[in-house]
CSV table of C-alpha atoms and ligand atoms in Angstrom, one decimal:
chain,number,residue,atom,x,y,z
E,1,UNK,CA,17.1,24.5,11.2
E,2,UNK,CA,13.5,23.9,9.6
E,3,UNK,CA,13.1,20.2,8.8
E,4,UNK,CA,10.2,19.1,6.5
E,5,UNK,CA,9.5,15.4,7.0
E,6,UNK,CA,7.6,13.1,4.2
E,7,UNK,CA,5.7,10.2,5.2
E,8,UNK,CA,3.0,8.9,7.5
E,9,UNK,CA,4.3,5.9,9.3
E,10,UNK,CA,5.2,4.8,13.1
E,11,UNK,CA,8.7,5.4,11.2
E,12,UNK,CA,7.7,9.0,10.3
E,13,UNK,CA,7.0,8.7,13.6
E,14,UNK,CA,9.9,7.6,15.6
E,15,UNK,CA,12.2,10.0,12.6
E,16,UNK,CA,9.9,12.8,13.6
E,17,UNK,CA,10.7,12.9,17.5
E,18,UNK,CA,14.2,12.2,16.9
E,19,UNK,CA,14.3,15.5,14.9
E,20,UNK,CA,12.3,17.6,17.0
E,21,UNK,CA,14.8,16.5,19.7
E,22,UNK,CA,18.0,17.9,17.9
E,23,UNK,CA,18.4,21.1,19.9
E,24,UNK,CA,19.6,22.1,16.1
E,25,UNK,CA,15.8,22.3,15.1
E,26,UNK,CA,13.1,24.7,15.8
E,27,UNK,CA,10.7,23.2,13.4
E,28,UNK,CA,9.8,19.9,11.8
E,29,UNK,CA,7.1,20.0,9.6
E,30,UNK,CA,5.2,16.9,8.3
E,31,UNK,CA,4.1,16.0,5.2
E,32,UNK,CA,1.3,14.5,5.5
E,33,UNK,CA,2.1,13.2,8.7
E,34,UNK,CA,-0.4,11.3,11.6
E,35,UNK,CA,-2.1,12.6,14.5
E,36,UNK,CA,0.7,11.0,16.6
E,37,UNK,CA,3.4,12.9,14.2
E,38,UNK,CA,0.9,15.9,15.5
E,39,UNK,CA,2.5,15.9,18.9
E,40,UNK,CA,5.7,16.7,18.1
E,41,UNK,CA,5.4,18.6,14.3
E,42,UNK,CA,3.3,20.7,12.3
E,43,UNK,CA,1.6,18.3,9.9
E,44,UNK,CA,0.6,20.2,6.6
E,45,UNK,CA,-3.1,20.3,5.8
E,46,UNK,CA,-3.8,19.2,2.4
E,47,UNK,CA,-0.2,18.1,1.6
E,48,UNK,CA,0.4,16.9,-2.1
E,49,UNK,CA,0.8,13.3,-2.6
E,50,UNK,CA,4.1,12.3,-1.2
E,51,UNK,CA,5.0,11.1,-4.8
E,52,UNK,CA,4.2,14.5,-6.1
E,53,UNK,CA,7.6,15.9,-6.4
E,54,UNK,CA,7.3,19.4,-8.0
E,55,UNK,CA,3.8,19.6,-5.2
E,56,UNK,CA,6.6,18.8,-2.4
E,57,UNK,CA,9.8,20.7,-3.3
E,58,UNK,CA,7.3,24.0,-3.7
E,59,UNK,CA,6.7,23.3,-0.3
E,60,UNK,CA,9.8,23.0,1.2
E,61,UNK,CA,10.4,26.5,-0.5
E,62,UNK,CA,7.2,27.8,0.5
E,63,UNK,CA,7.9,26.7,4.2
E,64,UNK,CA,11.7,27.9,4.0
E,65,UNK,CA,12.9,24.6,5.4
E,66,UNK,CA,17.0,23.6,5.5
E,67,UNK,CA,16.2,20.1,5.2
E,68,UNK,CA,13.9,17.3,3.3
E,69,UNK,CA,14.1,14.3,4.9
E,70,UNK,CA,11.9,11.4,3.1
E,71,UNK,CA,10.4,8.5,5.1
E,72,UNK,CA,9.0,5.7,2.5
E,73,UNK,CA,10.2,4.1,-0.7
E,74,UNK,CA,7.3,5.5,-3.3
E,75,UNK,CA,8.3,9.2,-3.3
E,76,UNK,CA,11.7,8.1,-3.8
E,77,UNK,CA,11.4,6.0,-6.4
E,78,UNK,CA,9.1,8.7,-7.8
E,79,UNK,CA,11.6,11.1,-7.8
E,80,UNK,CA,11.0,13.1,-5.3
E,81,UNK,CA,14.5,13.6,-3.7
E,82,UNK,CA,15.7,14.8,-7.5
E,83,UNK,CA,13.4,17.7,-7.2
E,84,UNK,CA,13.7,19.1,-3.8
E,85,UNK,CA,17.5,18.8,-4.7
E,86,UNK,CA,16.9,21.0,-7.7
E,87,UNK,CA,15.2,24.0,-6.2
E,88,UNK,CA,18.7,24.2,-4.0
E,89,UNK,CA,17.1,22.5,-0.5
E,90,UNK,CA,19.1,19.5,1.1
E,91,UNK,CA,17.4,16.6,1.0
E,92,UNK,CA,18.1,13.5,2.7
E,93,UNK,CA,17.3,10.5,0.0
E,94,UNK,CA,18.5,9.1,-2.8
E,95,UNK,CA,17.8,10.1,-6.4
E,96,UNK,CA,14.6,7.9,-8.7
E,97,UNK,CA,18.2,6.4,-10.7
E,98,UNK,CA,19.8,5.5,-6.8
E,99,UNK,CA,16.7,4.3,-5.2
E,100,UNK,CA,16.5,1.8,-8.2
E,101,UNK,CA,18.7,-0.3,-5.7
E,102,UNK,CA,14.7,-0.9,-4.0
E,103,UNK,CA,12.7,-0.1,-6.5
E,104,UNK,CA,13.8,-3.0,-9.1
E,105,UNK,CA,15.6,-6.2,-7.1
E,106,UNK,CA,17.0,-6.8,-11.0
E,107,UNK,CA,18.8,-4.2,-11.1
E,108,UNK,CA,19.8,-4.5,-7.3
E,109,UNK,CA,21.3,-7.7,-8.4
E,110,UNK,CA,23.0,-6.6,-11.4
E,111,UNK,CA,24.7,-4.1,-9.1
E,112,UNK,CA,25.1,-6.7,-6.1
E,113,UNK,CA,26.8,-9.1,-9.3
E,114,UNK,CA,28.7,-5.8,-10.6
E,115,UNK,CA,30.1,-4.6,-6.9
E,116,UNK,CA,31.0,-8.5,-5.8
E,117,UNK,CA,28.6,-8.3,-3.0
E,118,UNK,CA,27.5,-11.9,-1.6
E,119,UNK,CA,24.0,-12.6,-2.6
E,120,UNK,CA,21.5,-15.6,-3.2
E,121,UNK,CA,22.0,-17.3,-6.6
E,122,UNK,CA,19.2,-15.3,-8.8
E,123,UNK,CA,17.2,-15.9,-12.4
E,124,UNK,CA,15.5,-13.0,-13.9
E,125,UNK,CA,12.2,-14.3,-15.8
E,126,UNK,CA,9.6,-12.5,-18.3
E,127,UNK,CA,7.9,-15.8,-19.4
E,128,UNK,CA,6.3,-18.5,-17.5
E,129,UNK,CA,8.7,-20.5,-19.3
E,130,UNK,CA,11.5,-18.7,-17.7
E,131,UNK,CA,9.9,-18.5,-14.9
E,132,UNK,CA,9.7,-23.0,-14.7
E,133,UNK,CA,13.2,-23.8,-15.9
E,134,UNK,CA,14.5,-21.1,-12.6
E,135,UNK,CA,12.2,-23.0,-10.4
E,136,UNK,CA,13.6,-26.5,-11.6
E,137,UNK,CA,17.5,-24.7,-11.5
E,138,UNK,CA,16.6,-23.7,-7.8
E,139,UNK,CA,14.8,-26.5,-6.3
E,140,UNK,CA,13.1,-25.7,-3.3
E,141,UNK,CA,12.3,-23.9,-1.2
E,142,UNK,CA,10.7,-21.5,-4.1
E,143,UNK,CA,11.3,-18.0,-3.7
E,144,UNK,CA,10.0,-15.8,-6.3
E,145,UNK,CA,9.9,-11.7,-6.1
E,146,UNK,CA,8.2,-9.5,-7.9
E,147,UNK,CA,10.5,-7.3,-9.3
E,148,UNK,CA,8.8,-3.9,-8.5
E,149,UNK,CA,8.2,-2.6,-5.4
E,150,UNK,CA,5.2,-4.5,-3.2
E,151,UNK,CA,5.6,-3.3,-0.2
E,152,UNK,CA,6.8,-6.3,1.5
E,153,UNK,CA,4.3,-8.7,0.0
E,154,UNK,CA,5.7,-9.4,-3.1
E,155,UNK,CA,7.9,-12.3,-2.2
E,156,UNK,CA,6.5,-15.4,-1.9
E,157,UNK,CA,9.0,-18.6,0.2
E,158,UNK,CA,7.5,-21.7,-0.6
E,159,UNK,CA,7.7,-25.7,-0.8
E,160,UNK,CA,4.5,-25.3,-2.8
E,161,UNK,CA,5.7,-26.0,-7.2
E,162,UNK,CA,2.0,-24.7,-7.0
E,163,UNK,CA,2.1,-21.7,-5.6
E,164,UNK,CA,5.6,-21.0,-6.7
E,165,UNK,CA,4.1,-20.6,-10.4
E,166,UNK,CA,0.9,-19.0,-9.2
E,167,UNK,CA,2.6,-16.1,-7.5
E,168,UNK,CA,5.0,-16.0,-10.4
E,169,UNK,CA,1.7,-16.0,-12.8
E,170,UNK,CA,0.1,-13.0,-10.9
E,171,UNK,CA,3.6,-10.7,-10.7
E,172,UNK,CA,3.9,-11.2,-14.7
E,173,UNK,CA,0.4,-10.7,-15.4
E,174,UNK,CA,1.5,-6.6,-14.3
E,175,UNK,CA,2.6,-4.5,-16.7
E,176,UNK,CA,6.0,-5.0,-17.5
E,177,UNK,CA,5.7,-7.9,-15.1
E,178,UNK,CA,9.3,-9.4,-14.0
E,179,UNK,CA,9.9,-12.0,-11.7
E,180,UNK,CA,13.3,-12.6,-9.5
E,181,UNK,CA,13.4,-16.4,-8.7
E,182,UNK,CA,16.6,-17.2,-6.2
E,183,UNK,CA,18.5,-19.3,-4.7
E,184,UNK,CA,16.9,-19.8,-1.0
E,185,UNK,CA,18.8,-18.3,2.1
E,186,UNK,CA,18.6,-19.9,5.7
E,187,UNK,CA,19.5,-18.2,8.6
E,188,UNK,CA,18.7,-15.6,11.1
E,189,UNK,CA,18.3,-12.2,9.7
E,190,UNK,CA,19.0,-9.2,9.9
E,191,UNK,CA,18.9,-5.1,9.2
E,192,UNK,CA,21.8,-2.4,8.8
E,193,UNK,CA,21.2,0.6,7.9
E,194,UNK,CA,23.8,2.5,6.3
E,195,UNK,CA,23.6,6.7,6.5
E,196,UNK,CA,25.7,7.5,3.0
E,197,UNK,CA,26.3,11.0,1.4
E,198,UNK,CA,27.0,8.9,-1.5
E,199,UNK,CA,31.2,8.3,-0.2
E,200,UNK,CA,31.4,8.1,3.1
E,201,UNK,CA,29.0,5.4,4.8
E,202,UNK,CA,28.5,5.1,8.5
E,203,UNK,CA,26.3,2.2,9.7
E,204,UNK,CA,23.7,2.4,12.5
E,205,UNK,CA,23.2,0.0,15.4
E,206,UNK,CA,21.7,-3.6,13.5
E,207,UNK,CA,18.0,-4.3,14.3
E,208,UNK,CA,16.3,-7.6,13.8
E,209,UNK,CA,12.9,-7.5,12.0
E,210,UNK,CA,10.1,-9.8,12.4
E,211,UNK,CA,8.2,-10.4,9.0
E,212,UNK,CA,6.0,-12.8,9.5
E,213,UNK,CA,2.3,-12.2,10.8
E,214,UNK,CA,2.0,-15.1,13.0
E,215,UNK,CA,4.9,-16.0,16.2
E,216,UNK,CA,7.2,-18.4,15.3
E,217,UNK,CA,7.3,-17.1,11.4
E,218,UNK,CA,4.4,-18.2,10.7
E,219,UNK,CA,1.7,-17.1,7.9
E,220,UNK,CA,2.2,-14.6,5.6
E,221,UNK,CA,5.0,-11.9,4.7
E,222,UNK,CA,4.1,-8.2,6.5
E,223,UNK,CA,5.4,-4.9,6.2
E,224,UNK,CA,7.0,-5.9,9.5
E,225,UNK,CA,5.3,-7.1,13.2
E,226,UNK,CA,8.3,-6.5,15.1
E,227,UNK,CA,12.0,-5.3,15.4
E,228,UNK,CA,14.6,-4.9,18.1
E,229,UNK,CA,18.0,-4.0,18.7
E,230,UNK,CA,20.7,-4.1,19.7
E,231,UNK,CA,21.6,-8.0,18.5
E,232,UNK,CA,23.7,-9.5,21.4
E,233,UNK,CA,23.7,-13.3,19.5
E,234,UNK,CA,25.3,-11.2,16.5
E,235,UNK,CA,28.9,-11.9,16.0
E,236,UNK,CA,31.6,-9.7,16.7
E,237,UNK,CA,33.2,-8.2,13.6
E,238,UNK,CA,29.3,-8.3,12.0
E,239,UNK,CA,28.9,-4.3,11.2
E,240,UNK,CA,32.3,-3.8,9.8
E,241,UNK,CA,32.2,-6.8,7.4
E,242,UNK,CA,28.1,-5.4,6.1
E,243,UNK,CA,30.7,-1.7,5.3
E,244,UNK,CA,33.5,-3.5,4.2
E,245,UNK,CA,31.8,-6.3,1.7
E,246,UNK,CA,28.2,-5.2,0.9
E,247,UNK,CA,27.8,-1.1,1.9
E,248,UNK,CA,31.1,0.7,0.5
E,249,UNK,CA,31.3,-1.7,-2.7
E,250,UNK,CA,28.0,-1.0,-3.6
E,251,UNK,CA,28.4,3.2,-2.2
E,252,UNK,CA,31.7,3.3,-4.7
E,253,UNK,CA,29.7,0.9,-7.4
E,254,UNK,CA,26.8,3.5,-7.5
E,255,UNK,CA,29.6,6.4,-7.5
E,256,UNK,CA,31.3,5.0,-10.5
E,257,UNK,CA,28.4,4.5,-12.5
E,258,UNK,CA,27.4,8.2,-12.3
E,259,UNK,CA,24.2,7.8,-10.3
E,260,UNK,CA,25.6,8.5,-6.6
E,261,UNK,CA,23.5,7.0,-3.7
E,262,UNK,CA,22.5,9.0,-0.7
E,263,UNK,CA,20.3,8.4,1.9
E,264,UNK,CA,20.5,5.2,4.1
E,265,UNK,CA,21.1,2.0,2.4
E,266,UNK,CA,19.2,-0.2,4.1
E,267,UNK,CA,20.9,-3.8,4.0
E,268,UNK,CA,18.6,-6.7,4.9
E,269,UNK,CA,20.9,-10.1,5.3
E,270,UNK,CA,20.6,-13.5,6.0
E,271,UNK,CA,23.3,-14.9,7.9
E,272,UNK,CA,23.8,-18.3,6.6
E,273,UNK,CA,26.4,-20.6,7.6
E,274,UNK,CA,28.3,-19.7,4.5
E,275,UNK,CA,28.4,-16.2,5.8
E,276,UNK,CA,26.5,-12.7,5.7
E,277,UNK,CA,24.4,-12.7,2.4
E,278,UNK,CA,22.2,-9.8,1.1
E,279,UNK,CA,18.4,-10.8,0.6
E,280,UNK,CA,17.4,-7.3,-0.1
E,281,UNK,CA,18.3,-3.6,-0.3
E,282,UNK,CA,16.2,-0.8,0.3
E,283,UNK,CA,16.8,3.1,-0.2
E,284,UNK,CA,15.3,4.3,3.1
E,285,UNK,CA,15.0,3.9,6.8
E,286,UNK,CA,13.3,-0.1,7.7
E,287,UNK,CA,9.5,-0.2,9.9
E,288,UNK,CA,9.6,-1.1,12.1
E,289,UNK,CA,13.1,-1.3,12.5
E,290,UNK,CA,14.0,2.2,12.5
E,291,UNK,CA,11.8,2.6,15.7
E,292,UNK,CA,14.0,0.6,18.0
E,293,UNK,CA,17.4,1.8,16.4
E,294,UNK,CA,16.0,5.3,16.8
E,295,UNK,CA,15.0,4.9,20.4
E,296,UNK,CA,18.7,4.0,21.0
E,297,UNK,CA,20.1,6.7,19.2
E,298,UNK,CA,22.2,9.7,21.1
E,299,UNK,CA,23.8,11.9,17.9
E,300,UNK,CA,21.6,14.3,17.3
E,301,UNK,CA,19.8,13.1,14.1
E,302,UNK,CA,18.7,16.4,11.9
E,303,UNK,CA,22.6,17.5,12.3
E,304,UNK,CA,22.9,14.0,10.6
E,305,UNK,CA,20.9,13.7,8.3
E,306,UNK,CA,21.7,17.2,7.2
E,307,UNK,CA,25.3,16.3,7.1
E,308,UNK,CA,24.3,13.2,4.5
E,309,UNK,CA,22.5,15.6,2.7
E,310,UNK,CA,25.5,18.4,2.2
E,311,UNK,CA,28.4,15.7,1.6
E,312,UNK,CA,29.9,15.9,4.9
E,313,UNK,CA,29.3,12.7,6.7
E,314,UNK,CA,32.9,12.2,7.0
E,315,UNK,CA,33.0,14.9,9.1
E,316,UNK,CA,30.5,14.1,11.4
E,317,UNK,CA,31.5,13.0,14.9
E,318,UNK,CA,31.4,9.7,16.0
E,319,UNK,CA,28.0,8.0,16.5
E,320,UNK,CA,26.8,8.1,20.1
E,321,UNK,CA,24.3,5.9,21.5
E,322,UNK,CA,22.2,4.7,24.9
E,323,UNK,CA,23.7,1.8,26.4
E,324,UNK,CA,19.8,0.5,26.9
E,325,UNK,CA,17.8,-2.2,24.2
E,326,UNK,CA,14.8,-1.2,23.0
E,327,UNK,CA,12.1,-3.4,21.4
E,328,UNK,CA,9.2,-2.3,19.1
E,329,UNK,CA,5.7,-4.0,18.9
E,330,UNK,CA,3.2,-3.6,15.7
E,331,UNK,CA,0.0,-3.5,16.9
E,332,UNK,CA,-2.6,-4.4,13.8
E,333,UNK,CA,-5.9,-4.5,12.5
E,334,UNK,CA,-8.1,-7.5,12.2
E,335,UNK,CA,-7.6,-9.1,8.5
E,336,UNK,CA,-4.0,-7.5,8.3
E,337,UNK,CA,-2.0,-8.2,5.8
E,338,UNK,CA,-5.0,-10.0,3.3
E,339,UNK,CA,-7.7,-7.4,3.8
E,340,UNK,CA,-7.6,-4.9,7.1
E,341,UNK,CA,-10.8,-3.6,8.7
E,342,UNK,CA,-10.2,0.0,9.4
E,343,UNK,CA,-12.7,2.9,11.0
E,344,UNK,CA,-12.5,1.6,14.6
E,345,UNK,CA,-11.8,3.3,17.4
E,346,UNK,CA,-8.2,3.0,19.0
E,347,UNK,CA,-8.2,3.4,22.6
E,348,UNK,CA,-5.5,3.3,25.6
E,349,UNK,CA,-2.2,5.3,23.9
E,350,UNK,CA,-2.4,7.5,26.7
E,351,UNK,CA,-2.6,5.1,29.4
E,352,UNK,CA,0.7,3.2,27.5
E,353,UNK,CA,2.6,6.1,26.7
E,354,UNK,CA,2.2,7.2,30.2
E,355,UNK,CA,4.1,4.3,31.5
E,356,UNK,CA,7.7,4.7,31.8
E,357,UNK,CA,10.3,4.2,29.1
E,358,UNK,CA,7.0,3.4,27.1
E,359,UNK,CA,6.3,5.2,23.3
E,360,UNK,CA,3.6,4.9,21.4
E,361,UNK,CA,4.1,5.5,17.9
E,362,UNK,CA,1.4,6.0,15.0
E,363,UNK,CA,0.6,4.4,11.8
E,364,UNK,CA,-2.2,3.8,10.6
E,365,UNK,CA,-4.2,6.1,12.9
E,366,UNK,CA,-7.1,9.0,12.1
E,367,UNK,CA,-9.1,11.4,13.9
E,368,UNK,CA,-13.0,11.4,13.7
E,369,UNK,CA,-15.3,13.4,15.3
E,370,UNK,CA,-12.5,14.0,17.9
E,371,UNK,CA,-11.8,10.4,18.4
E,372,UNK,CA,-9.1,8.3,17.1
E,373,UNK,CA,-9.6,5.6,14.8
E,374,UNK,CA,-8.0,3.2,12.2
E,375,UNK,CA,-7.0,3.8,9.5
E,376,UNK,CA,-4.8,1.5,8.3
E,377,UNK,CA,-3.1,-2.5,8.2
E,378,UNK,CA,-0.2,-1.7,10.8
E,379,UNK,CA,-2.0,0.7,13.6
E,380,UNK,CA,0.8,1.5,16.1
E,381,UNK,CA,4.3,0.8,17.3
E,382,UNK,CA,4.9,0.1,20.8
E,383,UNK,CA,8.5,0.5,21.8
E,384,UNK,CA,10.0,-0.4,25.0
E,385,UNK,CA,13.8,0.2,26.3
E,386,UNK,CA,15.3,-0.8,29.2
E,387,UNK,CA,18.6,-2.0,30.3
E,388,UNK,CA,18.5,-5.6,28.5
E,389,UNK,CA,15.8,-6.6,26.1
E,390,UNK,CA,14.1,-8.7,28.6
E,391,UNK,CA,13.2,-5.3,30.4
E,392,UNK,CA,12.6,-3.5,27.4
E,393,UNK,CA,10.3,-6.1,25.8
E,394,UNK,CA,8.3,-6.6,29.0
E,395,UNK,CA,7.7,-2.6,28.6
E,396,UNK,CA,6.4,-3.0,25.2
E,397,UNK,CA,4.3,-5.7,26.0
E,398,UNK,CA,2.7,-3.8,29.2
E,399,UNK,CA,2.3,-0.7,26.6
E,400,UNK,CA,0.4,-3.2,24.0
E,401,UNK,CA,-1.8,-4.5,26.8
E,402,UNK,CA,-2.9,-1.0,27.2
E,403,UNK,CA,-4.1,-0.6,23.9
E,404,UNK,CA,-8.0,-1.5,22.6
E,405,UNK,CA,-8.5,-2.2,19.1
E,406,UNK,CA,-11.4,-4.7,18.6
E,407,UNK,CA,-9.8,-7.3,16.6
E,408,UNK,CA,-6.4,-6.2,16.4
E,409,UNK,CA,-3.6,-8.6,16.5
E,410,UNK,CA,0.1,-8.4,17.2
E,411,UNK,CA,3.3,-11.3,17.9
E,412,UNK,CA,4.0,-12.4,21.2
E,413,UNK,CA,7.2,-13.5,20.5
E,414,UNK,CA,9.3,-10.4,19.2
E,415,UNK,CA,12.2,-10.2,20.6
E,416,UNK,CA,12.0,-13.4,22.6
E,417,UNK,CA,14.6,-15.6,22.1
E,418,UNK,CA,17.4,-12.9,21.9
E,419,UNK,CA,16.2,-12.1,25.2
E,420,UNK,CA,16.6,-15.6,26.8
E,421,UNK,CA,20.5,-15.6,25.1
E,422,UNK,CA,19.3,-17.6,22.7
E,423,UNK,CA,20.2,-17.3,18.9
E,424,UNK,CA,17.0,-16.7,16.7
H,501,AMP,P1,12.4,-8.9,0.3
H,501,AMP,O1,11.2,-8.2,-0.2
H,501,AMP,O2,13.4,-9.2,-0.8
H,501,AMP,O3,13.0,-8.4,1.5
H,501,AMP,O4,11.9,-10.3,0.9
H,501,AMP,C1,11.0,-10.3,1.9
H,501,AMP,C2,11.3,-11.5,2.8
H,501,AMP,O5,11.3,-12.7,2.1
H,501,AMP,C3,12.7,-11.5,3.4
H,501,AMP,O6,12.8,-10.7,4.6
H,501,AMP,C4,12.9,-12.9,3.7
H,501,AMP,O7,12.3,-13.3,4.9
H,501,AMP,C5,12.2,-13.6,2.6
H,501,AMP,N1,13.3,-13.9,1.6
H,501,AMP,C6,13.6,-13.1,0.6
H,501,AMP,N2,14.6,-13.6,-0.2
H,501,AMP,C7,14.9,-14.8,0.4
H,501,AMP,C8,15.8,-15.8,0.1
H,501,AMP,N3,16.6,-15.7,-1.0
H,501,AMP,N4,15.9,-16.9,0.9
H,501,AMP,C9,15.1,-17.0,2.0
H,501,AMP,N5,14.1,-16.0,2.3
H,501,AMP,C10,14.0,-14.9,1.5
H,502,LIG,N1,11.0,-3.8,7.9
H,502,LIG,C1,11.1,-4.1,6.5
H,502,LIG,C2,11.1,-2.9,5.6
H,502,LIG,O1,11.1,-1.8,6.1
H,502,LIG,O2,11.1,-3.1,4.5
């Protein structure tokens, strides 16, 4: 099978190896792809924008691929899964009416209210006036979305009445500009992604994410520092309660209203002390999260994916995985998330990939003049596995230490406290 891949992350990344490892595949072609995707696929000179949807389903016919499989939110939500699926190629993601579930968190809590899945309390506001009465309903902490997609920065926690309104302010001030103000969640938290064909749902291995820029959750939301898996503070029962009371509702919900979901539902929850709760749902595959559940993985993936894609998950065998932990590391540029300085040279992912049970994976990397460079906030994802996550985060650290990027940054303390048994 011929797999054409879209997307340019370290998840692109990690989905790209795990493809061209399916003894099923004899090609995966990237679309644009990075020159760590390189390595392992064709990447497509002068691709179409990955939104471009009639660009990319002419050339998954033009290449004569089996499968689509698409990496970020934006082509989904652009439609592009709808148009591959039209010129009769498979594609793994949901439909632009399906990955509505990420695209607007209204209508992900209208369908989270519809399917009885446990959420935070939520007030939808068009009007600063709105937007002050949910503030005064909640109390704080403030937290206050932008309904649109943001990647990752659109959600602002706060004590701050302040800078509650002032985040709320600059989301309306977009067009159609609607704010989500909820009920704040506490508690540890967590990802599950759920591989759907739009009935049958089978969960992957849950992941922990690290949002924050700074250790110890401090400073601004990211598009993710850090992940690991798998969770051993997580309690037992965990994965079959997320199917049972958040996925398969919401699977059936989106079933029964005509506008089936496949793809991976990607279920981010807080695990309060009143139970599981779901603070957001995405339509694709989490970063960095995907690169340690990946690394862990066994089942071939394109066989998968391609089995989501056709309707016949609930044939699939079993899910097989490495009895091993694995722990990724974001390595980024200086300024990341405000304002990233990019163009600088990116040395040492030889030397780290080199050691053992040590990947490097690309992000926001470029070539120039031979060399490679930044080119982006998140620059690479160091994963490490090993036998516990102590061993596999002291390989990911001894990868990052490898790497040179003047004035990059990255946490210290991924994975830390689940490796000293404690409970994050
Ligand atoms: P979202 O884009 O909805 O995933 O939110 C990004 C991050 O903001 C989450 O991963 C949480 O860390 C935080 N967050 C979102 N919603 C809540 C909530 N209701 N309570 C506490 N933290 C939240
Ligand atoms: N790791 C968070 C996300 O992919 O949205």
């Amino acid at each position: 099978m011929q797999v054409l891949l879209i997307g340019s992350g370290a998840r692109e990344h990690a989905l790209a190896r795990a493809l061209a490892a399916d003894p099923d595949v004899s090609a995966v072609h990237a679309a644009p792809g990075n020159p760590g995707i390189a390595a392992v696929a064709h990447c497509v000179t002068a691709a179409p924008d990955p939104t471009d949807g009639e660009g990319m389903a002419q050339l998954a016919v033009d290449l004569g691929v089996d499968l689509v499989v698409v990496g970020p939110e934006g082509p989904l939500v652009a439609g592009v899964a709808d148009a591959v699926r039209d010129r009769g190629i498979a594609c793994f993601g949901p439909s632009a009416q399906a990955a509505r579930l990420e695209g607007s968190k209204a209508f992900a809590k209208e369908v989270m209210a519809e399917a009885g899945v446990p959420t935070a309390l939520c007030h939808v506001a068009t009007t600063p006036e709105q937007v002050a009465a949910a503030l005064e309903a909640t109390g704080a902490p403030y937290v206050v979305k932008d309904d649109g997609l943001a990647a990752g920065k659109g959600v602002v926690v706060t004590d701050d009445h302040e800078r509650a309104t002032s985040h709320a302010a600059a989301c309306l001030a977009r067009p159609g500009g609607t704010v989500v103000v909820e009920e704040f969640l506490d508690g540890p938290e967590i990802s599950v992604f759920c591989l759907t064909d739009g009935t049958t749902v089978v969960p992957l291995a849950p992941a922990q994410d690290f949002k924050r820029v700074g250790d110890g959750d401090t400073g601004p939301n990211t598009g993710g520092m850090g992940a690991y898996s798998p969770l051993p503070w997580a309690p037992d029962g965990l994965v079959q309660e997320v199917l049972d009371r958040v996925a398969r509702p919401t699977v059936e919900l989106m079933h029964r209203r005509g506008t089936p979901f496949t793809g991976v539902l990607y279920v981010g929850l807080a695990l309060t002390s009143r139970g599981p709760r779901v603070v957001e749902f995405n339509a694709r595959f989490g970063d960095p999260e995907t690169q340690a559940v990946l690394a862990r993985l066994r089942t071939p993936l394109a066989q998968l994916l391609l089995a989501a894609a056709e309707g016949r998950l609930a044939e699939a065998p079993p899910l097989a995985w490495h009895d091993e932990a694995a722990v990724t590391v974001v390595v980024a540029s200086e300024g990341y998330p405000d304002a990233p300085v990019t163009g600088r040279p990116v040395r040492g992912v030889e030397t780290a990939s080199a050691l053992d049970d040590v990947q490097v994976l690309h992000a926001g990397t470029g070539t120039r003049d031979g060399e490679l460079v930044s080119t982006g906030g998140r620059v690479l994802s160091v994963v490490g596995t090993g036998p516990d996550l102590r061993t596999a985060r002291d390989r990911a650290y001894a990868g990052v230490a490898c790497i040179e990027l003047e004035g990059s940054h990255h946490r210290t303390d991924i994975a830390e406290r689940a490796a000293a048994e404690e409970t994050p």
